mmCIF file of C-alpha atoms and ligand atoms in Angstrom:
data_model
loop_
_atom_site.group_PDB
_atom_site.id
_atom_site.type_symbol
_atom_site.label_atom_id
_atom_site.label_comp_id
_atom_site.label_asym_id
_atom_site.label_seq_id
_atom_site.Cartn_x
_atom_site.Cartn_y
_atom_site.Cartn_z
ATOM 1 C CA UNK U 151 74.249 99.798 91.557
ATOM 2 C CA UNK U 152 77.079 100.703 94.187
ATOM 3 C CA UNK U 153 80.079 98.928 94.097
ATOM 4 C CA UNK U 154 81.941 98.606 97.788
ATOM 5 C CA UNK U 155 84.930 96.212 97.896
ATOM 6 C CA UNK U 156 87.157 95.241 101.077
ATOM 7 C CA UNK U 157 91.214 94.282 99.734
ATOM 8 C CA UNK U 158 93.868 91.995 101.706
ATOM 9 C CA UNK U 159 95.513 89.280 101.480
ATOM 10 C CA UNK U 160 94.790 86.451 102.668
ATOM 11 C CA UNK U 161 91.163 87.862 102.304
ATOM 12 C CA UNK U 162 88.586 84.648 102.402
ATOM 13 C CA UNK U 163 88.021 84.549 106.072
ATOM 14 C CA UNK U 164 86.562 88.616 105.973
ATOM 15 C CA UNK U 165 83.328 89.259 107.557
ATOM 16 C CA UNK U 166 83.030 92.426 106.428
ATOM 17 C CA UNK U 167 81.026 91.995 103.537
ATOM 18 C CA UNK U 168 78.184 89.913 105.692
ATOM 19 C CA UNK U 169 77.962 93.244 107.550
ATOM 20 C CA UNK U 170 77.746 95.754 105.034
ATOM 21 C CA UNK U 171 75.220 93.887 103.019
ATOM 22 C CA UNK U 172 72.992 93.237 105.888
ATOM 23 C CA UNK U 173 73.383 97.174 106.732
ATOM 24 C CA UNK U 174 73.086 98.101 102.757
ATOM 25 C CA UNK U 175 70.309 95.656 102.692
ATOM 26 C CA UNK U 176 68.485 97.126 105.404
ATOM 27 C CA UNK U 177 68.435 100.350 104.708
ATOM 28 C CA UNK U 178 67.477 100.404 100.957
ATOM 29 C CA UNK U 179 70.800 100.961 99.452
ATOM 30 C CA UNK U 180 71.329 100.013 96.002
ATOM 31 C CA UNK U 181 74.437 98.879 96.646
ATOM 32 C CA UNK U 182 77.146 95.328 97.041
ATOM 33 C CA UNK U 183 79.997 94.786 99.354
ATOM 34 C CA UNK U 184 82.250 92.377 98.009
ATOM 35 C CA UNK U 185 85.832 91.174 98.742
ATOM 36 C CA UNK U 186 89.096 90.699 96.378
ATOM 37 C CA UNK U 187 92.594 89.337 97.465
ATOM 38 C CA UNK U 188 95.319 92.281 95.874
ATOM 39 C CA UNK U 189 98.589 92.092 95.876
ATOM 40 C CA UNK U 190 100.956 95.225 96.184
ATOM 41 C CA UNK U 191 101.038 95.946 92.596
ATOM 42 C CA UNK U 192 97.566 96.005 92.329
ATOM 43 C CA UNK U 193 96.449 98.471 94.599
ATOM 44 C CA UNK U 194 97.703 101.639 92.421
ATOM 45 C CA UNK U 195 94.255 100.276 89.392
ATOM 46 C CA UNK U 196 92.169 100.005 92.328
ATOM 47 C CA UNK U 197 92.567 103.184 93.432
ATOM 48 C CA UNK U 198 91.971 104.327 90.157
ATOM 49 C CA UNK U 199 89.304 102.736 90.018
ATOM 50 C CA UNK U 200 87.576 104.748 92.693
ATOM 51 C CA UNK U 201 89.174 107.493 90.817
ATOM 52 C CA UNK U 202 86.833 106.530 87.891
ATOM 53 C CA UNK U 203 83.597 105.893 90.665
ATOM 54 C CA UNK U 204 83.877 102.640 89.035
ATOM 55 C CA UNK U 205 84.266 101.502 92.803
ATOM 56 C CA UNK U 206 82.369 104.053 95.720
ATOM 57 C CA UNK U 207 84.309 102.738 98.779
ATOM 58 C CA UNK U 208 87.379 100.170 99.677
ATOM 59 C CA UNK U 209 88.065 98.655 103.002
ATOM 60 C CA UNK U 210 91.964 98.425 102.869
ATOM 61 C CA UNK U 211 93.259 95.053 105.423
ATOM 62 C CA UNK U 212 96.107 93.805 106.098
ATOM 63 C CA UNK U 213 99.103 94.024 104.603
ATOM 64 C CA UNK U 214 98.525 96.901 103.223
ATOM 65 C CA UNK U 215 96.712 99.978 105.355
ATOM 66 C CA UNK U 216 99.964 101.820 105.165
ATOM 67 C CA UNK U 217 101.312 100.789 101.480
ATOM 68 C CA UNK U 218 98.070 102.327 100.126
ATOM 69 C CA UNK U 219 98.846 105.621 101.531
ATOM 70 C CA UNK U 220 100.890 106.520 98.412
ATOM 71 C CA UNK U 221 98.310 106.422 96.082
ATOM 72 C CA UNK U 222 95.906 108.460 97.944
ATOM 73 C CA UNK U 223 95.406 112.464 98.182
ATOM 74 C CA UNK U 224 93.935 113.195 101.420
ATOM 75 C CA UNK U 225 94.341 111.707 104.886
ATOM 76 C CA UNK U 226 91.815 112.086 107.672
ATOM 77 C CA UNK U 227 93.823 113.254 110.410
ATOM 78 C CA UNK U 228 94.203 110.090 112.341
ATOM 79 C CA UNK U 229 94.663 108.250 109.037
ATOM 80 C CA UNK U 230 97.793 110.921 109.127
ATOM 81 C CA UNK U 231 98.825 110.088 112.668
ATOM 82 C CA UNK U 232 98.736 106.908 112.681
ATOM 83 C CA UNK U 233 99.539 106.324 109.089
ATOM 84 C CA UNK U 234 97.189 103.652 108.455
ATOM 85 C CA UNK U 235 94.284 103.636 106.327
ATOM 86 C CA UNK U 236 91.598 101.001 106.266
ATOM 87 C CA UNK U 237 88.591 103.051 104.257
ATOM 88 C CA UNK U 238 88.471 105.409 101.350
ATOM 89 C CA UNK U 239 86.315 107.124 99.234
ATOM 90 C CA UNK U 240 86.158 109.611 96.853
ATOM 91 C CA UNK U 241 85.338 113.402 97.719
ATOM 92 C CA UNK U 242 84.996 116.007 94.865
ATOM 93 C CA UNK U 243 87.669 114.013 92.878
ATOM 94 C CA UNK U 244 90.424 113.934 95.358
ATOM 95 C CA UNK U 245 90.417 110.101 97.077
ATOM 96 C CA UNK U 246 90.012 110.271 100.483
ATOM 97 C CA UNK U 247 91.918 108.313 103.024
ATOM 98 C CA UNK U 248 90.237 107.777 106.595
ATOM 99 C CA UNK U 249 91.297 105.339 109.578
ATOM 100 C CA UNK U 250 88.256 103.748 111.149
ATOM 101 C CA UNK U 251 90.048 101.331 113.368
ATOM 102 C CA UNK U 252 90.546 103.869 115.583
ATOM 103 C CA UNK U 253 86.766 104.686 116.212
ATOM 104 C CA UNK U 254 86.646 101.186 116.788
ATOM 105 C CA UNK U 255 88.665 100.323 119.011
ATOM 106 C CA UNK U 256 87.752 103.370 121.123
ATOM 107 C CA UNK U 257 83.882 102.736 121.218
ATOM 108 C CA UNK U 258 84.483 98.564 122.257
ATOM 109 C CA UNK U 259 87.030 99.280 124.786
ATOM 110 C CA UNK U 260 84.667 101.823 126.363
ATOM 111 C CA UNK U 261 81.857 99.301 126.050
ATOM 112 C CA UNK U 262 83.836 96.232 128.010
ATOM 113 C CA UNK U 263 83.260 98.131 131.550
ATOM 114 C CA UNK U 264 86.693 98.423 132.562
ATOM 115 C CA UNK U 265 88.180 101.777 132.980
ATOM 116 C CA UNK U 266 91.376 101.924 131.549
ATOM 117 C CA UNK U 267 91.996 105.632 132.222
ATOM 118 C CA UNK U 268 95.249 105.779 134.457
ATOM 119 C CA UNK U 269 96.208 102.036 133.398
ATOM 120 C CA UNK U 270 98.837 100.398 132.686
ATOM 121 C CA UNK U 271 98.814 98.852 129.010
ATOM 122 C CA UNK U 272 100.898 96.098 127.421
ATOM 123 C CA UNK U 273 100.800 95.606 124.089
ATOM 124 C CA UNK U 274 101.904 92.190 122.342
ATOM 125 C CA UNK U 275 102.399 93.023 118.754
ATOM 126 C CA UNK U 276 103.570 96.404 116.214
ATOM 127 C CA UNK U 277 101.620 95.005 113.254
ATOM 128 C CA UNK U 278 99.353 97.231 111.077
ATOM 129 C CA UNK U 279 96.309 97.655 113.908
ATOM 130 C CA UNK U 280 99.102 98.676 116.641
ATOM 131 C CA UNK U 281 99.288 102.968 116.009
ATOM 132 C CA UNK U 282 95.241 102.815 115.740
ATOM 133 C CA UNK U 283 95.066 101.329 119.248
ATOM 134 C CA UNK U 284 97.805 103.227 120.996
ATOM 135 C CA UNK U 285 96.260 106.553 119.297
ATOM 136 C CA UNK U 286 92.816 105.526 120.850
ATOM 137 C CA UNK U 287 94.711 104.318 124.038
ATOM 138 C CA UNK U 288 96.481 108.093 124.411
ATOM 139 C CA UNK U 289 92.846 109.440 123.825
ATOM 140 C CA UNK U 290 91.803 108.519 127.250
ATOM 141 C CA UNK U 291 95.074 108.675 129.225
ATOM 142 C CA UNK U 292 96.380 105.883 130.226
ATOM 143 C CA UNK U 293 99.260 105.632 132.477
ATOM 144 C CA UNK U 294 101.648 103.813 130.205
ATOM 145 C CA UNK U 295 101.848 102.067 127.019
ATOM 146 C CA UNK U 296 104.456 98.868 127.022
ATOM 147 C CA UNK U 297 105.010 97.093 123.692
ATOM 148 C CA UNK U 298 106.879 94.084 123.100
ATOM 149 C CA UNK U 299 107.191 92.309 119.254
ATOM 150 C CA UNK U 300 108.930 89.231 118.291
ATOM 151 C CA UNK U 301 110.829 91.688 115.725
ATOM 152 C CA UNK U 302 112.061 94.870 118.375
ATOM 153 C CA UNK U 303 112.992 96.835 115.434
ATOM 154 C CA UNK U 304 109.477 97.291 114.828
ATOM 155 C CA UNK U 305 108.282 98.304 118.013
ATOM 156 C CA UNK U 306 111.342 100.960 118.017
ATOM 157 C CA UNK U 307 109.819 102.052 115.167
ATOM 158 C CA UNK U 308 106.724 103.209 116.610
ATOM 159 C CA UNK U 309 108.056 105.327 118.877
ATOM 160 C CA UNK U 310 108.513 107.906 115.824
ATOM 161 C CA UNK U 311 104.950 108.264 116.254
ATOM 162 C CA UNK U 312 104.348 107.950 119.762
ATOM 163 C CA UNK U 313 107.598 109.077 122.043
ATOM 164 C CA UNK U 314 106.895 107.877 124.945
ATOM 165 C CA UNK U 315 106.548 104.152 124.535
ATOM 166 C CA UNK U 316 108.439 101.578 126.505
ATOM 167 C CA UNK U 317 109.733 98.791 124.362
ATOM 168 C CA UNK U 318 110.449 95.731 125.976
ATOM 169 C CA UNK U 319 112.085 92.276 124.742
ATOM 170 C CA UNK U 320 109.943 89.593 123.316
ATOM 171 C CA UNK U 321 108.973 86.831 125.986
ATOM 172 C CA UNK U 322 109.249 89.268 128.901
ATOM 173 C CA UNK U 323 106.265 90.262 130.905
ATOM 174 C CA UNK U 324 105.430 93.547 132.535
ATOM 175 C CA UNK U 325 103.061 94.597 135.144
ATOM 176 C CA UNK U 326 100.321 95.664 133.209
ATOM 177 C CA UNK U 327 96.043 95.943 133.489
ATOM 178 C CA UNK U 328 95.030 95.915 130.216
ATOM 179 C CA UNK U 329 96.886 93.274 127.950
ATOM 180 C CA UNK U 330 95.864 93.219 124.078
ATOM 181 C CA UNK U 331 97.112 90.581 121.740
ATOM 182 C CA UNK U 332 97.897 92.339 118.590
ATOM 183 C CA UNK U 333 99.352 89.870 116.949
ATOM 184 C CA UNK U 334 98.325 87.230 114.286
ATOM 185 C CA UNK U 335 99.126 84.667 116.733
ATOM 186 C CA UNK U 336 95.641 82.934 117.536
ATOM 187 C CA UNK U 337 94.122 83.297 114.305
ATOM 188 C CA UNK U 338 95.010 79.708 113.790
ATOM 189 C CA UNK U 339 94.000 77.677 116.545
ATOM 190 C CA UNK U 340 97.231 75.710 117.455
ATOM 191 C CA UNK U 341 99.364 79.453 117.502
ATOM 192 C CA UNK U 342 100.510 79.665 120.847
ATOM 193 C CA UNK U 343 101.790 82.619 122.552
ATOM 194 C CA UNK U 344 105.074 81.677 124.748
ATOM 195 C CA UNK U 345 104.223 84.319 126.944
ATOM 196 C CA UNK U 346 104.422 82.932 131.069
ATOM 197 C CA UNK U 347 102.523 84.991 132.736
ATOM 198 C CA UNK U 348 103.073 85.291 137.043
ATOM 199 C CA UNK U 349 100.257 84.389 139.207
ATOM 200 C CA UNK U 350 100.089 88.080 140.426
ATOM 201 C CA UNK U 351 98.528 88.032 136.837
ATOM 202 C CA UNK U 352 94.433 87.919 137.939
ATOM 203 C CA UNK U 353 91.792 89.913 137.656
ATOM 204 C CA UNK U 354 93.278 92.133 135.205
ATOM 205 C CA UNK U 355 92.067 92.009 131.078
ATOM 206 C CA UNK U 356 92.675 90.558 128.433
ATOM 207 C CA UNK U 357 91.723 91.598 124.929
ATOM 208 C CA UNK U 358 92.529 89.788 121.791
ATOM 209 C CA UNK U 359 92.071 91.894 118.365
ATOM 210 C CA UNK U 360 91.323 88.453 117.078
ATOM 211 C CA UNK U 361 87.693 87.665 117.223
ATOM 212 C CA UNK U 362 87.560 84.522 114.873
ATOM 213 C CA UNK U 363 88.208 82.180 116.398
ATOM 214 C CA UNK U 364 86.124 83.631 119.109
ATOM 215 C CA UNK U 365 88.669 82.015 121.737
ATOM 216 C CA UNK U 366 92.313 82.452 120.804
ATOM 217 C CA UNK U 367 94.667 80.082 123.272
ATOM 218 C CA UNK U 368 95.737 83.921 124.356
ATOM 219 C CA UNK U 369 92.505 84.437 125.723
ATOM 220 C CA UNK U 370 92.225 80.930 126.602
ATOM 221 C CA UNK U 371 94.824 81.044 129.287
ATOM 222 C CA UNK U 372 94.098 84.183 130.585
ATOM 223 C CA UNK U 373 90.602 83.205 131.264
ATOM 224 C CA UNK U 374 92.281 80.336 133.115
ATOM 225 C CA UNK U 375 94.448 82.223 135.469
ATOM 226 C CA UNK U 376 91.362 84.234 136.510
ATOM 227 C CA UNK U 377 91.219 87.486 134.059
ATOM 228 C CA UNK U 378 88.622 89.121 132.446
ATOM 229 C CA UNK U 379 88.855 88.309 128.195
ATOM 230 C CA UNK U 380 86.882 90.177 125.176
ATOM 231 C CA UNK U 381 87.941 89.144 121.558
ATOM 232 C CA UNK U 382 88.160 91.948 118.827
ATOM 233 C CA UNK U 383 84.375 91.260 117.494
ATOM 234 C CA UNK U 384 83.097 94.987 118.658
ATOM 235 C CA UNK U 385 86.051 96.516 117.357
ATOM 236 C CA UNK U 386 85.408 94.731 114.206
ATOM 237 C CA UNK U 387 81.962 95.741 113.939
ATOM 238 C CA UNK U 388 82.344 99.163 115.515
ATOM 239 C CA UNK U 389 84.910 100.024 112.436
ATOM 240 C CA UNK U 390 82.534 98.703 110.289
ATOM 241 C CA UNK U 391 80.251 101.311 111.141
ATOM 242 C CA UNK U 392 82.359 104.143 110.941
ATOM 243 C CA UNK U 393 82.942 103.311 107.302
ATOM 244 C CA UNK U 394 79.987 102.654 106.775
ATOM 245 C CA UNK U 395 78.924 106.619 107.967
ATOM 246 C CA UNK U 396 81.250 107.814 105.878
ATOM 247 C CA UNK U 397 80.176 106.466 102.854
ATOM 248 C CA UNK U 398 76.309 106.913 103.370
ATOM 249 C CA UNK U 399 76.245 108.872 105.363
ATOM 250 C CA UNK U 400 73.774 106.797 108.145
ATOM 251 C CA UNK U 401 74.509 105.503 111.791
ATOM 252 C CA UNK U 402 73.885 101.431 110.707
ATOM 253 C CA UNK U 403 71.980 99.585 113.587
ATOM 254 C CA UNK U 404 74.241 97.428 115.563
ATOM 255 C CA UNK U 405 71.891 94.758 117.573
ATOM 256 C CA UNK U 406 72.011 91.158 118.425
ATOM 257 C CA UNK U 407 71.419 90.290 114.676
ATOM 258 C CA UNK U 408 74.710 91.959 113.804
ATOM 259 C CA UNK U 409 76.568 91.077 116.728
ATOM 260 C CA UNK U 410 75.527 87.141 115.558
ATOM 261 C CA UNK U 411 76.904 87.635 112.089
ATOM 262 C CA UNK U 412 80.039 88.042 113.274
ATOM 263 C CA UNK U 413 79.592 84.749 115.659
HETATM 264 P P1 ATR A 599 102.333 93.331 109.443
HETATM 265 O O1 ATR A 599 103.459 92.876 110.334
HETATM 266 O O2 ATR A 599 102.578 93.134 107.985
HETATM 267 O O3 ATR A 599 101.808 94.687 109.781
HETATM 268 P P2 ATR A 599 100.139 92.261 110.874
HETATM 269 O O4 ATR A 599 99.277 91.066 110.649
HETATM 270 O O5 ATR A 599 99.517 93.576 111.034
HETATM 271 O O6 ATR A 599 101.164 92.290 109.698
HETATM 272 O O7 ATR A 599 101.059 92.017 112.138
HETATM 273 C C1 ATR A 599 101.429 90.756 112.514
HETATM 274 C C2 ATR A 599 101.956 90.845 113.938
HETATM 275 O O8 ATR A 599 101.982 89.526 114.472
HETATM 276 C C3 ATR A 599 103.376 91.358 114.018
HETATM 277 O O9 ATR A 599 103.553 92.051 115.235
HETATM 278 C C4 ATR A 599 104.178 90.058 114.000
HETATM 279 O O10 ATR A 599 105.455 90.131 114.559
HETATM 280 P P3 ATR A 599 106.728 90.507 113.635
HETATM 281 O O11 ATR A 599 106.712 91.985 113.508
HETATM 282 O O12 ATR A 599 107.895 89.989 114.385
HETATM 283 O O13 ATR A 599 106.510 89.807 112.324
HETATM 284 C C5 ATR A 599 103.316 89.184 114.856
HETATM 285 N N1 ATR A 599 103.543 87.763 114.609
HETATM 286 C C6 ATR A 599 103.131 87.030 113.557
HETATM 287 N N2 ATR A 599 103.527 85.749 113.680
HETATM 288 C C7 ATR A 599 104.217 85.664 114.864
HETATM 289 C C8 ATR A 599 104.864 84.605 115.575
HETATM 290 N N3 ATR A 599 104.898 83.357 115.077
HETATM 291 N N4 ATR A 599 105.462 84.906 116.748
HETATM 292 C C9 ATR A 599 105.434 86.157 117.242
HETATM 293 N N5 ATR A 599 104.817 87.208 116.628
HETATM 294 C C10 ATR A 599 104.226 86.960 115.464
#
């Protein structure tokens, strides 16, 4: 039998294993997904233990999608972009480094029928998920890309990657369409974001990365002052997927069933 594992840390809340064993499941694969909580120092034996096909596939999670990198020999070429790898796998003995967030973010933002070509974009956040979603965000052309994170020097940062950012200080408030909460904020339910927002702020979007809980006080408020919201659940499943392709090489089936797993 298979062995597929998803690392982080904190780990416990991961729904990834409910959705790779229903997709393993249903398509005959003898095959588990499980989870483990790593810390830094453990990641160079678990690569080796793909190495050893002890292990067929890893899901990497936050903290550590770009500490990994080290102990890997080939990047996909967004993994390389962005520098951020969330699945490998093993390819005629070299371990293979991919970035599925990407994919995922791309397919649910096309999916939330809003057209964000020629928008403007603010992004709260520079955390692990943040190149992923600017690289998909570039992809479609988008009229500008504004980050602001409670640390600056890490949105700086980004701009190595992508040069034509605009950083802004934490607590201020563009004009933007398309707002995404890439922060950790929400993912306990009495995080609040001190963000005010004007009340020229309606009918734009808002899109949390978060999607448990399924209503982050972000989204909360701007549902309140008369925005569209989506939480991060077809991004989440959508990257899923991807690795999932990769791996066995089949499209899973994503229907209501798998959409309510991840409820
Ligand atoms: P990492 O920073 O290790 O990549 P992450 O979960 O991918 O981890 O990112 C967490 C994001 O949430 C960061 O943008 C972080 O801001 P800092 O860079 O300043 O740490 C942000 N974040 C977490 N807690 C926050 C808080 N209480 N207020 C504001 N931003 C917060």
């Amino acid at each position: 039998m298979k062995k597929y594992l998803v690392i982080g840390n904190p780990i416990e809340h991961s729904l990834s294993p409910k959705l790779h064993n229903y997709w393993i499941k249903l398509n005959n694969i003898d095959a588990i997904y499980e989870k483990e909580k790593l810390k830094v120092k453990d990641l160079e034996a678990l690569v080796s233990r793909v190495r050893k096909k002890e292990i067929s596939g890893v899901n990497i999670t936050v903290p550590f999608k770009r500490e990994i990198i080290k102990y890997i020999d080939k990047l996909s070429p967004e993994a390389e972009i962005t520098q951020s790898v969330n699945t490998i796998h093993l390819e005629k003995d070299k371990i293979v480094g991919s970035n599925t967030d990407i994919k995922g973010f791309e397919i649910a933002i096309k999916d939330i029928n809003f057209s964000i070509k020629g928008k403007k974009i603010f992004i709260i956040g520079a955390g692990g998920v943040v190149p992923s979603i600017i690289f998909a965000l570039k992809k479609v052309n988008v009229s500008s890309i504004t980050i602001s994170n409670r640390t600056k020097e890490k949105a700086e940062n980004l701009k190595n990657f992508f040069n034509d950012l605009i950083i802004i200080n934490w607590g201020e408030v563009p004009d933007f369409d398309l707002i995404i909460n890439a922060t950790s904020l929400g993912l306990n339910n009495n995080d609040e974001i001190e963000l005010s927002f004007p009340e020229s702020v309606k009918g734009k979007f808002f899109y949390d990365v978060i999607y448990n809980p399924k209503e982050t006080p972000f989204l909360k408020k701007g549902k309140k002052l008369g925005n569209h919201i989506e939480n991060g659940r077809m991004m989440f499943i959508h990257q899923a997927a991807e690795a999932f392709k990769i791996w066995h090489g089949i499209e899973p089936k994503i229907n209501k069933e798998v959409i309510g797993l991840v409820d």
